[in-house]
Coordinates of C-alpha atoms in Angstrom, one line a residue:
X1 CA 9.9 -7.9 -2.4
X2 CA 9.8 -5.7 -5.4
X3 CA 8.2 -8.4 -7.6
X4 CA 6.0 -8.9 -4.4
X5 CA 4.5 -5.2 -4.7
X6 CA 4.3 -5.4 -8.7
X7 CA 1.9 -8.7 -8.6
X8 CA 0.3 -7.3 -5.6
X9 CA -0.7 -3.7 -7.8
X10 CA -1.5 -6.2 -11.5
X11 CA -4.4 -8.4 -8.5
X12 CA -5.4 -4.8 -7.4
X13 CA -6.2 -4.1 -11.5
X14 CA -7.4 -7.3 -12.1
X15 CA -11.1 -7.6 -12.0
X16 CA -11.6 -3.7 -13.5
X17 CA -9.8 -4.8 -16.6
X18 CA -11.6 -8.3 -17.0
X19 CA -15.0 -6.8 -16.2
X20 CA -14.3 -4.1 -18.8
X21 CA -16.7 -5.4 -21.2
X22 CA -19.8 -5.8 -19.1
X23 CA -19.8 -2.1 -18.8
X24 CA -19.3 1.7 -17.1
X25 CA -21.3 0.7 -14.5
X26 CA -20.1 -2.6 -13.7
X27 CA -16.5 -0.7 -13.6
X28 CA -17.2 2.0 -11.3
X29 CA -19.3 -0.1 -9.0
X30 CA -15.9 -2.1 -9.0
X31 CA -13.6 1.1 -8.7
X32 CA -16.1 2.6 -5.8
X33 CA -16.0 -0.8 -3.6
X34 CA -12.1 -0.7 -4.2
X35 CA -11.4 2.3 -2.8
X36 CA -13.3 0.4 0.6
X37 CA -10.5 -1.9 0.0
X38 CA -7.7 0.3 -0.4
X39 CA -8.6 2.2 3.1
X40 CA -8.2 -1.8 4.8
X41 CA -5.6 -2.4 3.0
X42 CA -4.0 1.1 4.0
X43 CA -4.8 0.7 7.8
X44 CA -3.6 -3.3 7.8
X45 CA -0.3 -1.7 5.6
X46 CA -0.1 0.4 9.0
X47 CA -0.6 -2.3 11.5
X48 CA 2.0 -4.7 9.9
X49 CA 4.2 -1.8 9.4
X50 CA 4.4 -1.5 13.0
X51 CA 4.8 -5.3 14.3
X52 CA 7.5 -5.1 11.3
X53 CA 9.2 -2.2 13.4
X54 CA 9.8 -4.6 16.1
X55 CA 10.0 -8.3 14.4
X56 CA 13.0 -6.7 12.3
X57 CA 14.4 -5.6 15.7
X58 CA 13.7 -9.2 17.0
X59 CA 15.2 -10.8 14.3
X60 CA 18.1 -8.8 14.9
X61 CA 18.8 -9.4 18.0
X62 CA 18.3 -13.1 17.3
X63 CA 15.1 -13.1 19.8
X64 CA 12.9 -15.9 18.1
X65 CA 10.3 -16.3 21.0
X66 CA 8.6 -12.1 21.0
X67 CA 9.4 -12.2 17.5
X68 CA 6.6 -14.8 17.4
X69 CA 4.4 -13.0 20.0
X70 CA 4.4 -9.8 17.5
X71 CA 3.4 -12.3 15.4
X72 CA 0.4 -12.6 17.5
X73 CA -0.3 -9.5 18.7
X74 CA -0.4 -9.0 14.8
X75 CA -3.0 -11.2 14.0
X76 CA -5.5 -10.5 16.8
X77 CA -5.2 -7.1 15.6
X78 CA -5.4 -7.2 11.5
X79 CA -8.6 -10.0 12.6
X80 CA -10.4 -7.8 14.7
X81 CA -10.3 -5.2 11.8
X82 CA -11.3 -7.4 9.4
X83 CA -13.8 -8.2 11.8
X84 CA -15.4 -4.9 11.3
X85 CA -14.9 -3.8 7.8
X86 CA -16.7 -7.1 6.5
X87 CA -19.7 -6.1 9.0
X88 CA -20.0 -3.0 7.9
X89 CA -19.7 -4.1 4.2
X90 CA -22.3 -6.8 4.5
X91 CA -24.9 -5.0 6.7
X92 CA -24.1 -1.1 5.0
X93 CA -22.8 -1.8 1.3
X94 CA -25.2 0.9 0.4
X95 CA -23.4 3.4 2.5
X96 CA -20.4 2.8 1.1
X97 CA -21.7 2.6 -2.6
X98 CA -23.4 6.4 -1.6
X99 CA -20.7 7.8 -0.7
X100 CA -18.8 8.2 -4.2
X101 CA -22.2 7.5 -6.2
X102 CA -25.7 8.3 -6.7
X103 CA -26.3 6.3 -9.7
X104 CA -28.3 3.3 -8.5
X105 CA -27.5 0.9 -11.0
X106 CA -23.8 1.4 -10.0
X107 CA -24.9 1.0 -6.0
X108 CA -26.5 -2.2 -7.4
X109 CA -23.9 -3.8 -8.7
X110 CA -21.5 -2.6 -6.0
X111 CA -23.8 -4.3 -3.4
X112 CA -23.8 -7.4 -4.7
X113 CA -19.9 -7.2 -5.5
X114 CA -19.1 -5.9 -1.7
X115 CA -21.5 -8.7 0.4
X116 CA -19.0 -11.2 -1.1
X117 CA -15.8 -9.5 -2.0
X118 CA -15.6 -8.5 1.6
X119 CA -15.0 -12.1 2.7
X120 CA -11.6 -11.8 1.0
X121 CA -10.7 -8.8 3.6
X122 CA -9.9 -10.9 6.9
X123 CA -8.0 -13.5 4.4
X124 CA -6.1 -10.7 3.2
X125 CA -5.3 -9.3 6.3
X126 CA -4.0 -13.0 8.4
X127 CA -1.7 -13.3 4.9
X128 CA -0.3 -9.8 5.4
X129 CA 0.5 -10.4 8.7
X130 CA 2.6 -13.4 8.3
X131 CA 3.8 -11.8 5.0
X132 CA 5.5 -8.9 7.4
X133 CA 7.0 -11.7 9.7
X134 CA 8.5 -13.7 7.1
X135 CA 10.1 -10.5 4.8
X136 CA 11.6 -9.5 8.2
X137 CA 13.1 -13.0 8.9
X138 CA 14.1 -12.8 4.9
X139 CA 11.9 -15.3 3.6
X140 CA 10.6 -13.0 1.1
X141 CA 10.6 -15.6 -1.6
X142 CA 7.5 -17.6 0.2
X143 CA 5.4 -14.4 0.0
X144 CA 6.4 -13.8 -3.6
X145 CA 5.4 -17.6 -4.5
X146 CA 2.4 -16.9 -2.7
X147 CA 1.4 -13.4 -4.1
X148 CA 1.8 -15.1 -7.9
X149 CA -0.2 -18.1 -7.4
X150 CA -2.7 -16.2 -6.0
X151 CA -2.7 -13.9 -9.3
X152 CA -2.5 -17.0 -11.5
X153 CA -5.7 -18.3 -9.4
X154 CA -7.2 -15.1 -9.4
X155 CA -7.1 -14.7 -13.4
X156 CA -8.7 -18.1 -13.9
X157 CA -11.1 -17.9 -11.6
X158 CA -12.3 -14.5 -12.6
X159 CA -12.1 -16.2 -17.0
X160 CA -14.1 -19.3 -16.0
X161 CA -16.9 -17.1 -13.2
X162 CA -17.4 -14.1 -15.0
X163 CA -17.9 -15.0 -18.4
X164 CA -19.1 -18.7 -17.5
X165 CA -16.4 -20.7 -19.0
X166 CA -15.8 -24.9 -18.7
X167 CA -19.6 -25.5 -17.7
X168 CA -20.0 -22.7 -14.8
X169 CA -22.8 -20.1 -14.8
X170 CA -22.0 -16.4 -16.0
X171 CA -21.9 -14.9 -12.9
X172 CA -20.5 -11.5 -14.0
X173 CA -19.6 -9.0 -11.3
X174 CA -20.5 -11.6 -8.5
X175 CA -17.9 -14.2 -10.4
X176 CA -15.2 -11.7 -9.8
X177 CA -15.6 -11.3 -6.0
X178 CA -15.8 -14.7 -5.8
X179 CA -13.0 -15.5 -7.7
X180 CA -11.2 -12.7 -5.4
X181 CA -12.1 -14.6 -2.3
X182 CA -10.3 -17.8 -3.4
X183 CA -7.2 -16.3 -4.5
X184 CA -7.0 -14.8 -1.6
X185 CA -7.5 -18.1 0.4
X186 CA -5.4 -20.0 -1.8
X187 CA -2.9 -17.3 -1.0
X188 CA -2.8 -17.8 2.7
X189 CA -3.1 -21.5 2.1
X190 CA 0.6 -21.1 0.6
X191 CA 1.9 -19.5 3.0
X192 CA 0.7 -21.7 5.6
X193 CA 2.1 -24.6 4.3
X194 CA 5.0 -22.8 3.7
X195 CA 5.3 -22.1 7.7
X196 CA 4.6 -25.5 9.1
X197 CA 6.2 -27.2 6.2
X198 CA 9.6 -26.1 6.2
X199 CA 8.9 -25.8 10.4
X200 CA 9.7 -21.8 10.0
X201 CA 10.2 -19.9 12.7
X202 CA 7.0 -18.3 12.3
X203 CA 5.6 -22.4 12.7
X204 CA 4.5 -21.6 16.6
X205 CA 2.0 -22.9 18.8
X206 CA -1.0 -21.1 19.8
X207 CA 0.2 -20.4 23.2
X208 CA 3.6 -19.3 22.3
X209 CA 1.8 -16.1 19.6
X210 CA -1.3 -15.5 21.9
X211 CA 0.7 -15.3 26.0
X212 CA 2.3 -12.0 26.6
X213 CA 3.0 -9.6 29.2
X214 CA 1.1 -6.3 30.0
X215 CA 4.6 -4.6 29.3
X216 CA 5.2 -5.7 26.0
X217 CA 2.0 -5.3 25.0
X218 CA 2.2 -1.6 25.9
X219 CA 5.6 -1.0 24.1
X220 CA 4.1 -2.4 21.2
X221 CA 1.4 0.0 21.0
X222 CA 3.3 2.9 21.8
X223 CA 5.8 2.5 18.2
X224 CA 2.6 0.6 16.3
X225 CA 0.3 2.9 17.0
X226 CA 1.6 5.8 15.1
X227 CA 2.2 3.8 12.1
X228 CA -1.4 2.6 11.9
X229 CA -2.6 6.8 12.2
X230 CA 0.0 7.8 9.8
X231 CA -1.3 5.2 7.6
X232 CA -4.9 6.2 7.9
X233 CA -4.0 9.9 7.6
X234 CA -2.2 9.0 4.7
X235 CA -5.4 7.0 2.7
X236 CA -8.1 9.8 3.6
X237 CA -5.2 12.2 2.2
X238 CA -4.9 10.4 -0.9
X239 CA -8.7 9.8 -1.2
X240 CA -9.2 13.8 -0.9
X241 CA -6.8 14.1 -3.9
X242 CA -8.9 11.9 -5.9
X243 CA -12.0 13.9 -4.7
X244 CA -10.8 16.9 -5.6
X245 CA -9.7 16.1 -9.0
X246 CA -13.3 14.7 -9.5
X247 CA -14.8 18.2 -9.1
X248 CA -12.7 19.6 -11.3
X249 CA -14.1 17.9 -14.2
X250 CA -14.7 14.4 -15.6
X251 CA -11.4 15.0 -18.2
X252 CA -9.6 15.4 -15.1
X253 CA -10.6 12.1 -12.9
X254 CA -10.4 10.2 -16.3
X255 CA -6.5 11.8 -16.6
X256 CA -5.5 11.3 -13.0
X257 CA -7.0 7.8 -12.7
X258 CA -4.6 7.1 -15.6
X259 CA -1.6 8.2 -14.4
X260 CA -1.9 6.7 -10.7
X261 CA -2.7 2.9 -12.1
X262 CA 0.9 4.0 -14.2
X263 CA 2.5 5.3 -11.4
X264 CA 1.9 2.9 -8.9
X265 CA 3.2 0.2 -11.4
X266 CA 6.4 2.6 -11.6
X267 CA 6.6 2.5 -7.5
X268 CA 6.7 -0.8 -6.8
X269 CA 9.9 -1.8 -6.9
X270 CA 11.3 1.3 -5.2
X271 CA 8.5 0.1 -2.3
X272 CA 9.6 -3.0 -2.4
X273 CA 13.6 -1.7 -2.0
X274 CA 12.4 0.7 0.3
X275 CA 10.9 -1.9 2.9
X276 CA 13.6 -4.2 2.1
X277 CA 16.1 -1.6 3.3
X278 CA 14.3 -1.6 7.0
X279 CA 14.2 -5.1 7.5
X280 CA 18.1 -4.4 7.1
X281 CA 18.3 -1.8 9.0
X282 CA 15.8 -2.8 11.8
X283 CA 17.9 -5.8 11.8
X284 CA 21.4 -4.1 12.5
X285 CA 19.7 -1.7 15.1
X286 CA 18.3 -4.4 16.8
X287 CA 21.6 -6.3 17.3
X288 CA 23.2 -3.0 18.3
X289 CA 25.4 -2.4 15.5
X290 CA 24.2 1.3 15.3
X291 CA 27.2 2.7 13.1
X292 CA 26.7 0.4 10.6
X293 CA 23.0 1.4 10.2
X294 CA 23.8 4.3 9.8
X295 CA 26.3 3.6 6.9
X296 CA 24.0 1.0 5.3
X297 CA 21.0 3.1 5.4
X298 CA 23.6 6.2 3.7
X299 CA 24.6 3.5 0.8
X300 CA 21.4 2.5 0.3
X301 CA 20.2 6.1 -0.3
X302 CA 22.7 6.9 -2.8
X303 CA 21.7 3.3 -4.8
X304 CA 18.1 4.3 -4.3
X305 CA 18.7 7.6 -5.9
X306 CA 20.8 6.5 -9.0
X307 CA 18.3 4.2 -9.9
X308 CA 15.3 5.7 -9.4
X309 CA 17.0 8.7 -11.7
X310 CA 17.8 5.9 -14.7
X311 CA 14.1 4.9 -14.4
X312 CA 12.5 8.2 -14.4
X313 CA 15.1 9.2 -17.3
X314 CA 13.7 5.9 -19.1
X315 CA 10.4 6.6 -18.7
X316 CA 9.9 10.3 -19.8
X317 CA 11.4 8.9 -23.5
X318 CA 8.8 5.9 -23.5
X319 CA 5.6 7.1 -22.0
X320 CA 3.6 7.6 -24.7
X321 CA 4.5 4.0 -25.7
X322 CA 2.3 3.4 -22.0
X323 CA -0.7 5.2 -23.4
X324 CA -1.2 2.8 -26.2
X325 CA -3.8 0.6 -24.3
X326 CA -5.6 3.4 -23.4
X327 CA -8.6 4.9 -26.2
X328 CA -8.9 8.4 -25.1
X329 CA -9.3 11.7 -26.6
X330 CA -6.4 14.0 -27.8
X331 CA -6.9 16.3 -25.4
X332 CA -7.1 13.7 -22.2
X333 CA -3.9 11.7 -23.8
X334 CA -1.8 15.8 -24.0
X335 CA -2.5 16.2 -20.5
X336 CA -1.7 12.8 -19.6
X337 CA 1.7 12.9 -21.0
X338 CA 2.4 16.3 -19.6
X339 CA 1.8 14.6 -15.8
X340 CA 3.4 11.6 -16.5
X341 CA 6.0 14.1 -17.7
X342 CA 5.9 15.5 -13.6
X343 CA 5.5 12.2 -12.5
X344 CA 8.7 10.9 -13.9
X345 CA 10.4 14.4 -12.2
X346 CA 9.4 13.4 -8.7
X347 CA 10.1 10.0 -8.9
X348 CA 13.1 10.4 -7.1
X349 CA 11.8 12.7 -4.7
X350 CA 8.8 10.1 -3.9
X351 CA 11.0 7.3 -3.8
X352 CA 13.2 8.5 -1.3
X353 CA 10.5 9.9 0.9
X354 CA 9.6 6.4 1.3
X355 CA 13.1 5.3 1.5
X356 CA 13.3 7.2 4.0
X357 CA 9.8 7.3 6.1
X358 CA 9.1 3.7 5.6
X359 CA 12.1 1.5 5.4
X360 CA 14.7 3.6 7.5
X361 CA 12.6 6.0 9.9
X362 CA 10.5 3.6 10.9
X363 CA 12.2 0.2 11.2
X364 CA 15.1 2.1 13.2
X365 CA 12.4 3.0 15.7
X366 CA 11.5 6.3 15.3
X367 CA 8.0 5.8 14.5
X368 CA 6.9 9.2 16.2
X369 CA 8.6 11.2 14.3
X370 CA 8.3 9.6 10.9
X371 CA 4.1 9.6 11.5
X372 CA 4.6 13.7 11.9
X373 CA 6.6 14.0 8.8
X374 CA 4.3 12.2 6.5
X375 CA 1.2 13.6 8.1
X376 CA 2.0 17.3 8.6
X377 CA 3.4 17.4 4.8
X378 CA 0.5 16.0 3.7
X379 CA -2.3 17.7 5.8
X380 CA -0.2 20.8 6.4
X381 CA 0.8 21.8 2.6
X382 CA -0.8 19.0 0.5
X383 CA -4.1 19.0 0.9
X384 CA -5.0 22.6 1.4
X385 CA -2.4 23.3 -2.0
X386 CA -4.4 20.9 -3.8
X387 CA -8.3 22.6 -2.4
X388 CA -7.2 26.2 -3.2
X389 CA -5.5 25.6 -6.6
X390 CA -8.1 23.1 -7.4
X391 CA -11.5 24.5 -6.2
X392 CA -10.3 28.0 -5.2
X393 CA -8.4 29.4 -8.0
X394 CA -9.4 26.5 -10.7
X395 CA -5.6 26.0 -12.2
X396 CA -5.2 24.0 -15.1
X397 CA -4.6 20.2 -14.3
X398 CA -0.8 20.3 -14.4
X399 CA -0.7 22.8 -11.8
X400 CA -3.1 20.8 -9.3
X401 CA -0.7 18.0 -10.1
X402 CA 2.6 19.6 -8.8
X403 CA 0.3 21.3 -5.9
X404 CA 0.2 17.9 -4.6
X405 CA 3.4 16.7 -5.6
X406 CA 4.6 19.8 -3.5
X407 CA 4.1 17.7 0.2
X408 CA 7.0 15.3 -1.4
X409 CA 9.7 18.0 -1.6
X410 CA 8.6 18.9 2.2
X411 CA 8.9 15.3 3.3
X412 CA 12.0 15.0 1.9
X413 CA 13.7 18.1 3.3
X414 CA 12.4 17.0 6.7
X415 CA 13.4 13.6 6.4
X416 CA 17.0 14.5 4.8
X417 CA 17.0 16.8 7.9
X418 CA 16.5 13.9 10.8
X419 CA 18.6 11.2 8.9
X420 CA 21.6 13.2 9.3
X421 CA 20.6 13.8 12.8
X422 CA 21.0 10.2 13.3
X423 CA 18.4 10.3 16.0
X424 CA 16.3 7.7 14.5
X425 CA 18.0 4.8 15.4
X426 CA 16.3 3.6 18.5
X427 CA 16.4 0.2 20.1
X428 CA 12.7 -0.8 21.0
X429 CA 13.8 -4.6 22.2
X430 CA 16.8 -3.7 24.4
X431 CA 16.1 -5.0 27.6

């Protein structure tokens, strides 16, 4: 699941780096329609998360037949959103585009890129759907296998489109989406065949994902449904962060848009052991075991935390190595080291808040709860640290940076807080 997450973040960075040398205006039309993306992707993240709360629940309690029917509800769900971001993309792509630019050469070329690139969306969103079924029945592997092909397609597609290799047209910006749209269906392709293949359990008929009662419908919604807002919450949070840091200056987006594409990298694979740990846990609270949750949960912590200490420990001696790529000026490539300096001492912090909000909270069934953690810390003490030091009292960069770094210590103290509790394990598929 880790090396899931890690191709998953090298796709995302994919056709910025290849389209590098077309221009800055190809690249932030690229960036600007991403961030459309990254709010789908976001919401979808929040919709799966919550069929995952009950198919790892399912799968624990060896309940084959509504583990399918998630399934389902899953799918109608993540389709009828796709549904409506790829209207709006191809009937308001200048909307969008306005939003983050008023340039309009760079609203020109994100047009063109989003009226295709948004095709990709509802492909995306069927994949990560029966990507969240098959990592809770442990098939993990398929959606790895998947997820690299679909990089390896991705890369050659965008080499022979963009640049008009073996005989094709140079196609530029309008290669990449549509090299984006066909790793994304040869993705889903995979994991198709996959499914009906090897006859997986996720191999149903139509009627067996698409019947089911009024009841189940409305227990699904009630634990989804805070997933999905926490989600959302959670994207317009981090896109205000990224706002903010743009009016501070243009040193300052060009310093923080470094270190996230280097942090996210450095997340992965404590998100990837993070959901990994609630597929276990969902699993044992679904079968009833509730003790052992709560001791598997406790020994995964402390792993969690010893290893996400050895990595940050590793990467404070080799982070300027991770600059090397990058052709800046002195002063952007000093403050870049100082926050990846931060970065590397809230790594633990960040990784167990997700530990902790994401795999155990939520897969144990205590959705309610683990929505208000992550979106009063961030709405609460986040985002109004980050407006006043940023826009208010105009602190250097670093300071901004631990302003916002400062919801993570509140999450964690909350969330330390309600594991010990123990009142997170709930049983949403008793019946």
């Amino acid at each position: 699941m880790a090396l899931k997450e890690l191709i998953a973040a090298f796709i995302n960075l994919l056709d910025t780096v290849m389209l590098g040398p077309l221009g800055t205006d190809i690249i932030a039309a690229v960036g600007i329609a991403n961030q459309w993306y990254f709010l789908f992707t976001v919401v979808v993240f929040g919709m799966c998360g919550g069929a995952g709360v009950f198919a790892s629940q399912y799968w624990g309690a060896g309940d084959i037949k509504n583990m399918r029917k998630v399934l389902g509800i899953n799918l109608m769900l993540v389709a009828g959103l796709s549904a409506l971001f790829i209207l709006i993309s191809v009937f308001a792509p200048q909307l969008i585009m306005a939003v983050f630019s008023e340039e309009k050469a760079v609203i020109g070329y994100g047009v063109k890129y989003l009226r295709i690139v948004c095709f990709s969306y509802v492909l995306s969103g069927i994949t990560a759907a029966y990507d969240m079924s098959l990592c809770c029945s442990e098939k993990a592997n398929i959606s790895f296998a998947a997820r690299f092909i679909g990089l390896i397609v991705n890369l050659a597609a965008n080499w022979i489109l963009i640049y008009g290799k073996l005989g094709a047209p140079i196609l530029g910006i309008e290669g990449a989406a549509i090299a984006t749209v066909i790793a994304r269906g040869t993705e889903l392709l995979v994991i198709l065949g996959a499914v009906y293949g090897k006859k997986l359990i996720q191999a149903a008929a139509f009627s067996e994902m698409f019947t089911f009662e009024k009841g189940m419908l409305k227990k699904y919604f009630k634990a989804a449904l805070p997933v999905t807002l926490n989600e959302s919450a959670w994207a317009l949070g981090t896109i205000t962060y990224s706002w903010v840091f743009s009016q501070v200056s243009t040193e300052a987006l060009v310093v923080i848009t470094i270190v996230q594409n280097i942090e996210r990298l450095l997340l992965v694979f404590f998100h990837g052991g993070g959901n990994a740990a609630g597929i276990l846990v969902g699993k044992l609270v679904g079968s009833g075991d509730f003790d052992n949750a709560y001791k598997v949960s406790k020994r995964l912590c402390i792993l969690n935390t010893v290893f996400s200490i050895a990595v940050a420990g590793v990467f404070i001696v080799i982070r300027p190595l991770v600059l090397i790529p990058y052709n800046v000026e002195p002063e952007i490539l000093e403050k870049t080291l100082n926050i990846l300096f931060l970065t590397a001492l809230i790594m633990t912090v960040k990784a167990l808040t997700f530990f902790f909000i994401v795999g155990v909270f939520r897969n144990g069934g205590d959705t309610n709860f683990a929505a208000l953690i992550d979106i009063s810390s961030m709405w609460i003490i986040g985002v109004p640290c980050v407006l006043l030091a940023g826009l208010v009292f105009e602190l250097p960069l670093e300071w901004i940076y631990v302003m916002m770094m400062s919801e993570e210590v509140a999450k964690l103290a909350l969330s330390i807080w309600r594991f010990k509790s123990k009142k997170w394990i709930k049983n949403l598929v008793k019946t």
